[in-house]
mmCIF file of C-alpha atoms in Angstrom:
data_model
loop_
_atom_site.group_PDB
_atom_site.id
_atom_site.type_symbol
_atom_site.label_atom_id
_atom_site.label_comp_id
_atom_site.label_asym_id
_atom_site.label_seq_id
_atom_site.Cartn_x
_atom_site.Cartn_y
_atom_site.Cartn_z
ATOM 1 C CA MET A 1 -63.956 33.816 46.772
ATOM 2 C CA PRO A 2 -61.016 32.061 47.479
ATOM 3 C CA SER A 3 -60.879 28.176 45.682
ATOM 4 C CA PRO A 4 -62.482 26.082 48.546
ATOM 5 C CA TYR A 5 -65.562 28.739 49.124
ATOM 6 C CA ARG A 6 -66.494 28.419 45.540
ATOM 7 C CA ALA A 7 -65.876 24.615 46.004
ATOM 8 C CA ILE A 8 -68.387 24.369 48.488
ATOM 9 C CA PHE A 9 -71.106 26.124 46.620
ATOM 10 C CA GLY A 10 -70.549 24.069 42.924
ATOM 11 C CA ARG A 11 -73.823 21.711 44.586
ATOM 12 C CA PRO A 12 -77.039 22.371 43.656
ATOM 13 C CA GLY A 13 -79.186 24.316 46.056
ATOM 14 C CA THR A 14 -75.824 25.255 48.151
ATOM 15 C CA LYS A 15 -75.990 29.018 47.590
ATOM 16 C CA SER A 16 -80.041 29.121 47.821
ATOM 17 C CA PHE A 17 -80.149 27.696 51.361
ATOM 18 C CA SER A 18 -77.200 29.311 52.652
ATOM 19 C CA ALA A 19 -79.245 32.823 51.592
ATOM 20 C CA ALA A 20 -81.526 31.486 53.322
ATOM 21 C CA GLY A 21 -80.358 31.054 55.810
ATOM 22 C CA LEU A 22 -78.404 34.525 56.121
ATOM 23 C CA LEU A 23 -81.918 35.765 56.445
ATOM 24 C CA GLY A 24 -83.316 33.692 58.650
ATOM 25 C CA ARG A 25 -80.452 34.390 61.287
ATOM 26 C CA MET A 26 -80.810 38.069 61.286
ATOM 27 C CA PRO A 27 -83.233 37.874 64.310
ATOM 28 C CA LEU A 28 -80.633 36.340 66.171
ATOM 29 C CA SER A 29 -79.258 39.139 66.630
ATOM 30 C CA MET A 30 -81.818 41.996 66.262
ATOM 31 C CA MET A 31 -85.149 40.465 68.682
ATOM 32 C CA GLY A 32 -83.210 40.507 71.990
ATOM 33 C CA ILE A 33 -81.751 44.244 71.358
ATOM 34 C CA GLY A 34 -84.588 45.650 68.806
ATOM 35 C CA ILE A 35 -87.202 44.240 72.213
ATOM 36 C CA VAL A 36 -84.683 46.022 74.390
ATOM 37 C CA THR A 37 -84.633 49.331 72.483
ATOM 38 C CA MET A 38 -88.250 49.457 71.970
ATOM 39 C CA VAL A 39 -89.574 48.678 76.015
ATOM 40 C CA SER A 40 -86.674 51.415 77.324
ATOM 41 C CA GLN A 41 -88.391 54.519 74.381
ATOM 42 C CA LEU A 42 -91.587 53.093 75.445
ATOM 43 C CA THR A 43 -92.038 53.395 79.364
ATOM 44 C CA GLY A 44 -88.441 54.282 80.062
ATOM 45 C CA ARG A 45 -87.867 50.623 82.341
ATOM 46 C CA TYR A 46 -84.346 49.158 81.499
ATOM 47 C CA GLY A 47 -85.044 46.348 84.650
ATOM 48 C CA LEU A 48 -87.860 45.691 82.141
ATOM 49 C CA ALA A 49 -86.721 45.395 79.726
ATOM 50 C CA GLY A 50 -83.888 43.491 79.859
ATOM 51 C CA ALA A 51 -86.131 40.952 82.095
ATOM 52 C CA LEU A 52 -88.112 40.479 78.828
ATOM 53 C CA SER A 53 -84.923 39.904 76.638
ATOM 54 C CA ALA A 54 -83.527 36.795 79.177
ATOM 55 C CA THR A 55 -86.770 35.899 78.889
ATOM 56 C CA ILE A 56 -86.817 35.219 74.855
ATOM 57 C CA ALA A 57 -83.368 33.854 75.179
ATOM 58 C CA LEU A 58 -84.284 31.537 77.977
ATOM 59 C CA SER A 59 -87.553 30.288 76.405
ATOM 60 C CA ALA A 60 -85.437 29.208 72.998
ATOM 61 C CA ALA A 61 -82.619 27.473 75.160
ATOM 62 C CA VAL A 62 -85.563 25.256 76.972
ATOM 63 C CA ILE A 63 -87.775 25.071 73.165
ATOM 64 C CA GLY A 64 -85.093 24.921 70.502
ATOM 65 C CA PRO A 65 -83.973 21.478 71.370
ATOM 66 C CA GLN A 66 -87.777 19.986 71.109
ATOM 67 C CA ILE A 67 -87.901 21.898 67.676
ATOM 68 C CA SER A 68 -84.871 20.776 66.675
ATOM 69 C CA ARG A 69 -85.364 16.735 67.881
ATOM 70 C CA LEU A 70 -88.882 16.967 66.636
ATOM 71 C CA VAL A 71 -87.013 18.574 62.752
ATOM 72 C CA ASP A 72 -85.195 15.143 62.897
ATOM 73 C CA LEU A 73 -87.824 13.222 63.484
ATOM 74 C CA HIS A 74 -90.280 14.814 60.404
ATOM 75 C CA GLY A 75 -87.776 16.721 58.966
ATOM 76 C CA GLN A 76 -87.531 20.789 58.797
ATOM 77 C CA ARG A 77 -90.853 22.078 56.457
ATOM 78 C CA ARG A 78 -92.766 19.862 58.822
ATOM 79 C CA VAL A 79 -91.755 21.479 61.883
ATOM 80 C CA MET A 80 -89.943 24.753 61.055
ATOM 81 C CA ARG A 81 -92.892 26.019 59.754
ATOM 82 C CA PRO A 82 -95.843 26.370 62.286
ATOM 83 C CA ALA A 83 -92.723 26.847 65.033
ATOM 84 C CA THR A 84 -92.533 30.187 63.400
ATOM 85 C CA LEU A 85 -96.153 30.819 63.120
ATOM 86 C CA VAL A 86 -96.308 30.472 66.569
ATOM 87 C CA SER A 87 -93.181 32.973 67.062
ATOM 88 C CA LEU A 88 -94.427 34.853 64.639
ATOM 89 C CA ALA A 89 -97.358 35.336 67.024
ATOM 90 C CA ALA A 90 -95.995 35.609 69.979
ATOM 91 C CA VAL A 91 -93.961 38.868 68.712
ATOM 92 C CA ALA A 92 -96.724 40.335 67.006
ATOM 93 C CA GLY A 93 -98.490 39.933 70.542
ATOM 94 C CA LEU A 94 -95.216 41.533 72.408
ATOM 95 C CA LEU A 95 -95.087 44.359 69.908
ATOM 96 C CA LEU A 96 -99.313 45.526 70.539
ATOM 97 C CA SER A 97 -98.896 44.993 74.352
ATOM 98 C CA ALA A 98 -95.666 47.319 74.356
ATOM 99 C CA GLN A 99 -97.756 49.776 72.794
ATOM 100 C CA GLN A 100 -101.168 49.642 74.113
ATOM 101 C CA ARG A 101 -98.868 49.477 77.884
ATOM 102 C CA TRP A 102 -100.751 46.142 78.498
ATOM 103 C CA PRO A 103 -100.035 44.333 81.922
ATOM 104 C CA ASP A 104 -96.120 43.258 82.370
ATOM 105 C CA TRP A 105 -97.155 40.075 82.531
ATOM 106 C CA THR A 106 -98.476 40.084 78.927
ATOM 107 C CA LEU A 107 -95.569 40.929 77.512
ATOM 108 C CA PHE A 108 -93.458 38.229 79.410
ATOM 109 C CA ALA A 109 -96.182 35.296 78.328
ATOM 110 C CA PHE A 110 -95.715 36.676 74.279
ATOM 111 C CA ALA A 111 -91.742 36.566 75.418
ATOM 112 C CA ALA A 112 -91.559 33.148 76.103
ATOM 113 C CA CYS A 113 -93.520 31.835 73.176
ATOM 114 C CA VAL A 114 -91.383 34.153 71.113
ATOM 115 C CA GLY A 115 -88.776 31.198 71.686
ATOM 116 C CA CYS A 116 -90.545 28.648 69.391
ATOM 117 C CA VAL A 117 -88.144 29.961 67.133
ATOM 118 C CA PRO A 118 -86.403 27.240 65.622
ATOM 119 C CA SER A 119 -82.524 27.389 65.525
ATOM 120 C CA VAL A 120 -81.891 27.825 61.458
ATOM 121 C CA GLY A 121 -77.995 28.152 62.266
ATOM 122 C CA SER A 122 -78.947 24.072 63.064
ATOM 123 C CA MET A 123 -81.046 23.727 60.147
ATOM 124 C CA ILE A 124 -78.056 24.978 57.231
ATOM 125 C CA ARG A 125 -75.270 23.457 59.410
ATOM 126 C CA ALA A 126 -77.280 19.937 58.829
ATOM 127 C CA ARG A 127 -77.695 20.217 55.687
ATOM 128 C CA TRP A 128 -73.833 21.347 54.818
ATOM 129 C CA ALA A 129 -73.790 17.943 56.932
ATOM 130 C CA GLU A 130 -75.444 16.130 54.767
ATOM 131 C CA ILE A 131 -74.382 16.899 51.387
ATOM 132 C CA TYR A 132 -70.866 16.717 52.590
ATOM 133 C CA ARG A 133 -70.057 14.023 55.161
ATOM 134 C CA GLY A 134 -67.540 11.729 54.016
ATOM 135 C CA SER A 135 -65.221 15.269 53.394
ATOM 136 C CA PRO A 136 -64.289 16.702 56.456
ATOM 137 C CA ARG A 137 -62.400 19.437 54.477
ATOM 138 C CA ALA A 138 -65.437 20.397 52.757
ATOM 139 C CA LEU A 139 -67.249 20.482 55.755
ATOM 140 C CA HIS A 140 -64.746 22.137 57.415
ATOM 141 C CA THR A 141 -65.052 24.674 55.295
ATOM 142 C CA ALA A 142 -68.477 25.002 54.647
ATOM 143 C CA TYR A 143 -69.125 25.207 58.383
ATOM 144 C CA SER A 144 -66.704 28.049 58.816
ATOM 145 C CA TRP A 145 -68.318 30.063 55.770
ATOM 146 C CA GLU A 146 -71.683 29.911 58.349
ATOM 147 C CA SER A 147 -69.435 31.147 60.692
ATOM 148 C CA ILE A 148 -68.730 33.849 58.887
ATOM 149 C CA VAL A 149 -72.265 34.424 57.977
ATOM 150 C CA ASP A 150 -73.095 34.767 62.124
ATOM 151 C CA GLU A 151 -70.809 36.982 62.298
ATOM 152 C CA MET A 152 -72.334 39.293 59.221
ATOM 153 C CA CYS A 153 -75.450 39.026 60.929
ATOM 154 C CA PHE A 154 -73.714 40.136 64.500
ATOM 155 C CA ILE A 155 -71.942 43.044 62.644
ATOM 156 C CA VAL A 156 -75.066 44.556 60.945
ATOM 157 C CA GLY A 157 -78.597 42.866 63.089
ATOM 158 C CA PRO A 158 -77.645 45.300 65.923
ATOM 159 C CA ILE A 159 -77.168 48.946 64.494
ATOM 160 C CA LEU A 160 -79.774 48.026 61.756
ATOM 161 C CA SER A 161 -82.121 46.919 65.059
ATOM 162 C CA ILE A 162 -81.095 50.242 67.486
ATOM 163 C CA GLY A 163 -80.999 52.594 63.776
ATOM 164 C CA LEU A 164 -84.597 51.860 63.236
ATOM 165 C CA SER A 165 -86.354 51.493 66.355
ATOM 166 C CA THR A 166 -84.729 55.023 67.197
ATOM 167 C CA ALA A 167 -85.167 56.868 63.907
ATOM 168 C CA TRP A 168 -88.476 55.261 62.913
ATOM 169 C CA PHE A 169 -90.961 53.861 65.758
ATOM 170 C CA PRO A 170 -89.652 52.099 68.819
ATOM 171 C CA GLU A 171 -91.617 48.588 67.635
ATOM 172 C CA ALA A 172 -89.712 49.038 64.296
ATOM 173 C CA GLY A 173 -86.164 46.565 64.568
ATOM 174 C CA PRO A 174 -87.945 43.332 66.449
ATOM 175 C CA LEU A 175 -90.437 44.042 63.439
ATOM 176 C CA LEU A 176 -88.094 43.889 60.806
ATOM 177 C CA ALA A 177 -86.401 40.819 62.810
ATOM 178 C CA GLY A 178 -89.564 39.739 62.511
ATOM 179 C CA GLY A 179 -89.990 40.096 58.477
ATOM 180 C CA PHE A 180 -86.142 38.601 58.307
ATOM 181 C CA LEU A 181 -87.459 35.837 60.210
ATOM 182 C CA ALA A 182 -90.476 34.599 58.077
ATOM 183 C CA ALA A 183 -88.821 35.106 55.040
ATOM 184 C CA GLY A 184 -85.822 32.697 55.642
ATOM 185 C CA VAL A 185 -87.648 29.944 57.104
ATOM 186 C CA PHE A 186 -90.139 30.136 54.426
ATOM 187 C CA TRP A 187 -87.398 30.189 51.045
ATOM 188 C CA LEU A 188 -85.232 27.338 52.736
ATOM 189 C CA THR A 189 -87.939 25.114 53.814
ATOM 190 C CA ALA A 190 -89.287 25.499 50.239
ATOM 191 C CA GLN A 191 -85.971 23.931 49.039
ATOM 192 C CA ARG A 192 -86.944 20.378 49.042
ATOM 193 C CA ALA A 193 -83.653 18.921 47.610
ATOM 194 C CA THR A 194 -81.086 19.473 50.239
ATOM 195 C CA GLU A 195 -83.609 19.477 53.556
ATOM 196 C CA PRO A 196 -81.741 15.957 55.445
ATOM 197 C CA VAL A 197 -83.878 12.989 55.544
ATOM 198 C CA PRO A 198 -85.660 12.626 58.523
ATOM 199 C CA HIS A 199 -85.347 9.468 61.354
ATOM 200 C CA PRO A 200 -88.357 7.989 62.351
ATOM 201 C CA ARG A 201 -89.010 7.284 65.587
ATOM 202 C CA GLU A 202 -88.340 3.564 65.181
ATOM 203 C CA HIS A 203 -84.697 3.904 63.127
ATOM 204 C CA ARG A 204 -83.975 6.389 66.127
ATOM 205 C CA PRO A 205 -81.520 5.546 69.130
ATOM 206 C CA LYS A 206 -83.274 6.027 72.315
ATOM 207 C CA GLY A 207 -83.192 8.707 74.354
ATOM 208 C CA SER A 208 -82.126 12.712 74.403
ATOM 209 C CA ALA A 209 -78.639 13.522 71.985
ATOM 210 C CA LEU A 210 -77.408 14.661 75.271
ATOM 211 C CA ARG A 211 -76.618 11.646 77.162
ATOM 212 C CA SER A 212 -73.160 11.970 74.879
ATOM 213 C CA ARG A 213 -71.016 12.907 77.410
ATOM 214 C CA GLY A 214 -68.643 14.533 74.446
ATOM 215 C CA LEU A 215 -72.061 16.979 73.865
ATOM 216 C CA GLN A 216 -72.619 17.357 77.896
ATOM 217 C CA VAL A 217 -68.871 18.984 77.793
ATOM 218 C CA LEU A 218 -69.304 21.037 74.503
ATOM 219 C CA VAL A 219 -72.850 22.375 76.094
ATOM 220 C CA VAL A 220 -71.489 23.155 79.633
ATOM 221 C CA THR A 221 -68.349 24.930 78.039
ATOM 222 C CA PHE A 222 -70.644 26.669 75.784
ATOM 223 C CA VAL A 223 -72.820 28.374 79.327
ATOM 224 C CA ALA A 224 -69.655 29.963 80.328
ATOM 225 C CA THR A 225 -69.078 31.174 77.131
ATOM 226 C CA GLY A 226 -72.204 32.619 76.467
ATOM 227 C CA ALA A 227 -71.753 34.908 79.333
ATOM 228 C CA ILE A 228 -68.615 35.950 77.963
ATOM 229 C CA PHE A 229 -70.732 37.123 75.207
ATOM 230 C CA GLY A 230 -73.562 38.508 77.459
ATOM 231 C CA ALA A 231 -71.215 40.275 79.879
ATOM 232 C CA ILE A 232 -69.422 41.707 76.795
ATOM 233 C CA ASP A 233 -72.286 43.424 75.478
ATOM 234 C CA VAL A 234 -74.079 44.817 78.606
ATOM 235 C CA VAL A 235 -70.393 46.303 79.922
ATOM 236 C CA THR A 236 -69.342 48.005 76.277
ATOM 237 C CA VAL A 237 -72.324 49.881 76.700
ATOM 238 C CA ALA A 238 -72.073 50.850 80.135
ATOM 239 C CA PHE A 239 -68.552 51.399 79.300
ATOM 240 C CA ALA A 240 -69.601 53.772 76.396
ATOM 241 C CA GLU A 241 -72.045 55.234 78.548
ATOM 242 C CA GLU A 242 -69.448 56.560 80.974
ATOM 243 C CA GLU A 243 -67.036 57.587 78.151
ATOM 244 C CA GLY A 244 -69.803 59.833 77.197
ATOM 245 C CA HIS A 245 -70.328 57.966 73.499
ATOM 246 C CA LYS A 246 -72.982 55.359 74.379
ATOM 247 C CA ALA A 247 -74.153 55.516 70.505
ATOM 248 C CA ALA A 248 -70.332 54.354 69.860
ATOM 249 C CA ALA A 249 -71.102 51.362 72.067
ATOM 250 C CA SER A 250 -72.981 49.697 68.871
ATOM 251 C CA LEU A 251 -69.918 50.112 66.456
ATOM 252 C CA VAL A 252 -67.532 48.497 68.855
ATOM 253 C CA LEU A 253 -69.257 45.512 68.980
ATOM 254 C CA ALA A 254 -69.633 45.507 65.526
ATOM 255 C CA VAL A 255 -65.815 45.466 65.700
ATOM 256 C CA TYR A 256 -65.411 42.496 67.924
ATOM 257 C CA ALA A 257 -68.081 40.480 65.918
ATOM 258 C CA LEU A 258 -65.120 41.656 62.694
ATOM 259 C CA GLY A 259 -62.343 40.199 64.882
ATOM 260 C CA SER A 260 -64.607 37.022 64.761
ATOM 261 C CA CYS A 261 -65.054 37.163 61.299
ATOM 262 C CA VAL A 262 -61.919 37.513 59.643
ATOM 263 C CA ALA A 263 -60.557 34.477 61.884
ATOM 264 C CA GLY A 264 -63.452 32.675 60.336
ATOM 265 C CA ALA A 265 -62.637 33.473 57.115
ATOM 266 C CA VAL A 266 -59.107 32.636 57.543
ATOM 267 C CA PHE A 267 -60.020 29.393 59.384
ATOM 268 C CA GLY A 268 -62.117 28.235 56.542
ATOM 269 C CA LEU A 269 -58.930 28.114 53.988
ATOM 270 C CA LEU A 270 -56.505 26.468 56.292
ATOM 271 C CA HIS A 271 -55.794 22.378 55.822
ATOM 272 C CA LEU A 272 -55.439 21.315 59.612
ATOM 273 C CA LYS A 273 -54.338 17.874 60.835
ATOM 274 C CA GLY A 274 -54.971 16.352 63.955
ATOM 275 C CA HIS A 275 -57.939 15.679 66.283
ATOM 276 C CA PRO A 276 -60.396 18.948 66.624
ATOM 277 C CA ALA A 277 -60.233 18.398 69.831
ATOM 278 C CA ARG A 278 -56.850 20.015 70.815
ATOM 279 C CA ARG A 279 -57.598 22.516 68.255
ATOM 280 C CA TRP A 280 -61.139 23.138 70.396
ATOM 281 C CA THR A 281 -59.341 23.230 73.669
ATOM 282 C CA VAL A 282 -56.508 25.530 72.482
ATOM 283 C CA GLY A 283 -59.832 27.782 70.950
ATOM 284 C CA VAL A 284 -61.378 28.115 74.612
ATOM 285 C CA CYS A 285 -57.724 28.731 76.430
ATOM 286 C CA ALA A 286 -57.136 31.413 73.530
ATOM 287 C CA MET A 287 -60.890 32.705 74.414
ATOM 288 C CA ALA A 288 -59.752 33.350 78.188
ATOM 289 C CA VAL A 289 -56.727 34.878 77.466
ATOM 290 C CA SER A 290 -58.170 37.209 75.509
ATOM 291 C CA MET A 291 -60.166 38.511 78.376
ATOM 292 C CA VAL A 292 -57.213 39.680 79.918
ATOM 293 C CA PRO A 293 -56.465 43.101 77.828
ATOM 294 C CA LEU A 294 -60.399 43.886 78.541
ATOM 295 C CA GLN A 295 -59.339 44.372 81.779
ATOM 296 C CA LEU A 296 -56.761 46.980 81.342
ATOM 297 C CA VAL A 297 -58.369 49.339 78.729
ATOM 298 C CA GLY A 298 -59.078 52.917 79.487
ATOM 299 C CA SER A 299 -60.942 54.360 76.394
ATOM 300 C CA LEU A 300 -63.366 53.296 73.340
ATOM 301 C CA PRO A 301 -60.058 52.873 71.102
ATOM 302 C CA LEU A 302 -58.301 51.032 73.059
ATOM 303 C CA LEU A 303 -61.866 49.076 74.079
ATOM 304 C CA ALA A 304 -62.672 48.198 69.937
ATOM 305 C CA GLY A 305 -58.870 47.071 69.270
ATOM 306 C CA ALA A 306 -59.255 44.995 72.492
ATOM 307 C CA LEU A 307 -62.741 43.219 71.367
ATOM 308 C CA PHE A 308 -61.046 42.820 68.022
ATOM 309 C CA LEU A 309 -58.207 40.741 68.935
ATOM 310 C CA ALA A 310 -60.425 38.644 71.316
ATOM 311 C CA GLY A 311 -63.336 38.343 68.092
ATOM 312 C CA LEU A 312 -60.141 36.070 66.435
ATOM 313 C CA SER A 313 -60.556 32.728 68.835
ATOM 314 C CA ILE A 314 -64.530 32.925 68.171
ATOM 315 C CA ALA A 315 -65.169 31.496 64.933
ATOM 316 C CA PRO A 316 -62.880 29.048 64.686
ATOM 317 C CA THR A 317 -63.541 27.597 68.156
ATOM 318 C CA MET A 318 -67.240 27.920 67.133
ATOM 319 C CA VAL A 319 -66.325 25.847 63.277
ATOM 320 C CA THR A 320 -64.615 23.066 65.658
ATOM 321 C CA THR A 321 -67.148 22.758 67.643
ATOM 322 C CA MET A 322 -69.457 21.431 64.845
ATOM 323 C CA ALA A 323 -67.288 19.111 63.775
ATOM 324 C CA LEU A 324 -67.041 17.750 67.747
ATOM 325 C CA VAL A 325 -70.646 17.398 67.498
ATOM 326 C CA GLU A 326 -71.007 15.680 64.569
ATOM 327 C CA GLU A 327 -68.109 13.145 65.811
ATOM 328 C CA HIS A 328 -70.129 12.812 69.121
ATOM 329 C CA VAL A 329 -73.753 12.798 68.534
ATOM 330 C CA PRO A 330 -75.263 10.051 66.110
ATOM 331 C CA ARG A 331 -76.565 11.051 62.656
ATOM 332 C CA ALA A 332 -80.412 10.505 63.612
ATOM 333 C CA LYS A 333 -79.944 13.382 66.225
ATOM 334 C CA LEU A 334 -77.131 15.566 64.475
ATOM 335 C CA THR A 335 -79.772 19.082 64.484
ATOM 336 C CA GLU A 336 -80.816 18.774 67.782
ATOM 337 C CA GLY A 337 -77.032 18.236 69.239
ATOM 338 C CA MET A 338 -75.948 21.270 67.269
ATOM 339 C CA THR A 339 -79.155 23.385 68.883
ATOM 340 C CA TRP A 340 -78.050 22.025 72.514
ATOM 341 C CA THR A 341 -75.083 24.008 71.552
ATOM 342 C CA SER A 342 -76.600 26.662 70.701
ATOM 343 C CA THR A 343 -78.829 26.534 74.285
ATOM 344 C CA GLY A 344 -75.833 26.520 76.166
ATOM 345 C CA LEU A 345 -75.007 29.931 74.556
ATOM 346 C CA ALA A 346 -78.339 31.386 75.162
ATOM 347 C CA VAL A 347 -78.500 30.596 79.000
ATOM 348 C CA GLY A 348 -74.810 31.963 79.383
ATOM 349 C CA VAL A 349 -75.829 35.038 77.133
ATOM 350 C CA ALA A 350 -78.575 35.605 80.026
ATOM 351 C CA LEU A 351 -76.322 34.683 83.020
ATOM 352 C CA GLY A 352 -73.373 36.863 81.807
ATOM 353 C CA SER A 353 -75.858 39.448 81.094
ATOM 354 C CA SER A 354 -77.419 39.774 84.382
ATOM 355 C CA ALA A 355 -73.694 39.059 86.392
ATOM 356 C CA ALA A 356 -72.517 42.469 84.515
ATOM 357 C CA GLY A 357 -75.349 44.560 85.709
ATOM 358 C CA TRP A 358 -74.961 43.791 88.813
ATOM 359 C CA VAL A 359 -71.381 44.062 88.686
ATOM 360 C CA VAL A 360 -71.446 47.567 86.693
ATOM 361 C CA ASP A 361 -74.123 49.070 89.276
ATOM 362 C CA ALA A 362 -72.048 47.954 92.006
ATOM 363 C CA ALA A 363 -68.720 48.941 90.756
ATOM 364 C CA GLY A 364 -68.417 50.403 87.465
ATOM 365 C CA ALA A 365 -67.782 49.636 84.231
ATOM 366 C CA ALA A 366 -64.396 49.296 84.256
ATOM 367 C CA ARG A 367 -64.868 46.575 86.907
ATOM 368 C CA GLY A 368 -67.585 44.741 84.608
ATOM 369 C CA TYR A 369 -65.270 43.744 82.329
ATOM 370 C CA LEU A 370 -64.000 40.857 85.236
ATOM 371 C CA VAL A 371 -66.937 38.862 84.496
ATOM 372 C CA PRO A 372 -66.120 38.032 81.325
ATOM 373 C CA GLY A 373 -62.525 37.213 82.432
ATOM 374 C CA ALA A 374 -63.861 35.149 85.278
ATOM 375 C CA ALA A 375 -66.428 32.962 82.546
ATOM 376 C CA GLY A 376 -63.483 32.859 80.454
ATOM 377 C CA VAL A 377 -61.611 30.939 83.305
ATOM 378 C CA LEU A 378 -64.345 28.588 84.023
ATOM 379 C CA ALA A 379 -64.741 28.175 80.096
ATOM 380 C CA MET A 380 -61.152 26.760 80.261
ATOM 381 C CA LEU A 381 -61.176 24.722 83.549
ATOM 382 C CA VAL A 382 -64.202 22.728 82.140
ATOM 383 C CA ALA A 383 -62.960 22.233 78.571
ATOM 384 C CA PHE A 384 -59.938 20.498 80.432
ATOM 385 C CA ALA A 385 -61.787 18.402 82.731
ATOM 386 C CA GLY A 386 -63.697 17.507 79.803
ATOM 387 C CA TYR A 387 -61.508 16.896 77.306
ATOM 388 C CA ARG A 388 -60.947 12.859 77.607
ATOM 389 C CA TRP A 389 -64.475 12.602 76.742
ATOM 390 C CA LEU A 390 -63.429 14.699 73.519
ATOM 391 C CA ARG A 391 -60.180 13.165 72.359
ATOM 392 C CA PRO A 392 -59.972 10.549 69.981
ATOM 393 C CA ARG A 393 -60.710 6.907 71.250
ATOM 394 C CA PRO A 394 -59.163 3.787 69.839
ATOM 395 C CA ALA A 395 -61.919 1.986 67.849
ATOM 396 C CA ALA A 396 -62.310 -1.014 70.137
ATOM 397 C CA SER A 397 -63.185 0.491 72.901
ATOM 398 C CA ALA A 398 -65.138 3.840 71.155
ATOM 399 C CA ALA A 399 -67.219 0.846 69.676
ATOM 400 C CA GLY A 400 -68.078 -0.499 73.140
ATOM 401 C CA GLY A 401 -69.092 2.788 74.161
ATOM 402 C CA THR A 402 -73.119 3.967 74.826
ATOM 403 C CA GLY A 403 -74.337 4.247 71.049
ATOM 404 C CA ALA A 404 -74.545 8.425 71.874
ATOM 405 C CA GLU A 405 -70.884 8.368 71.584
ATOM 406 C CA VAL A 406 -69.932 6.975 68.608
ATOM 407 C CA PRO A 407 -72.116 8.161 65.574
ATOM 408 C CA GLY A 408 -72.992 6.588 62.906
ATOM 409 C CA ARG A 409 -72.330 2.921 64.244
ATOM 410 C CA ASP A 410 -76.310 3.129 66.314
ATOM 411 C CA ALA A 411 -77.817 5.560 63.010
ATOM 412 C CA ALA A 412 -79.829 3.909 60.195
ATOM 413 C CA PRO A 413 -78.829 4.004 56.890
ATOM 414 C CA VAL A 414 -79.674 7.563 55.409
ATOM 415 C CA GLU A 415 -81.481 7.500 52.298
ATOM 416 C CA ARG A 416 -80.674 10.010 49.525
ATOM 417 C CA ARG A 417 -83.229 11.908 48.209
ATOM 418 C CA ASP A 418 -81.526 13.298 45.146
ATOM 419 C CA PRO A 419 -78.214 12.050 44.308
ATOM 420 C CA GLU A 420 -77.292 15.103 42.242
ATOM 421 C CA SER A 421 -77.511 17.218 45.578
ATOM 422 C CA VAL A 422 -77.235 15.334 47.949
ATOM 423 C CA ALA A 423 -73.517 13.569 48.488
#
């Protein structure tokens, strides 16, 4: 690794919890596409498969922030383990009901409970924030590393999930995703020294982390951003099928994630000055502009190249988002705040997938790329409209704002569990 990445792993426990986070996040890229593959193979009903995938995404969007709020209150170990067991039981029920051809309502009931899965990525980033609080350079590199891990999951996960479900048996993809979730969460929660100290209710600011205007801007923008991701997935599969190479869709989408992975690796090496709100706005605009070439592609190789370029703006924008969440959310609600951004993405993915599917059915795959283009424009408009809530403000005016807007001023002092592993 380049030296900045080696440096962040110099603290005890960092390698172990990041590795556990890699395993725990694999279901993020495997579960939805695995269930689509499984249900479509077992029943031939793509509409049902897509509806179940959307149900999982929306239930995670609703339940995820509540789980993260409990994590901030009671700690990762006490909340993540029972939540994961509920999610694993729901996955088992979903696989069984699909295999046994039970009524459709049972599939949706289990799918809704699968969303009880904790946001492992937010838990890992909260550990980095606890260790490197007060060291923005190190934290920037740590967040960049976690974006690389995210993209690694999206490069490998769909190929693994689809490949196993088609080569072995239909349930293989979701089954392996559940195994990754169990291994990752229980390995992570066994590491107590780097676990952030919980903040009891009496020491926390009242209300949700979403009271922060800055966080609201980030979440709404991420709904539009998620629509870009969801639409591109659906339209790319349809485009590849029209070109006669449907199986190549997973490889083309892997190139999209590869572009983000490369950009995240380079971004973590940079020492950037200025407020992150400016970089974030530039990143959102770059994502919107990168949708333009997609309207012009006429072949799979050109599409892969256009998606690689589009992916270059993703990881830097995500990294900057985490820095802004840390700035606009009190420390006692940091995990919840990070999870709200994931919620925005999940809602956007569901909306983008549905809209793209409708456009593809009505006008063909090439026209389908208008959906991520429109979502990019919407994200850019929201970013510009909300920039005043994200930009740096004088300390005096910031102190007079709401408690949710000034992190650390209204949060309880953080007790350090282990001075060797928690800076």
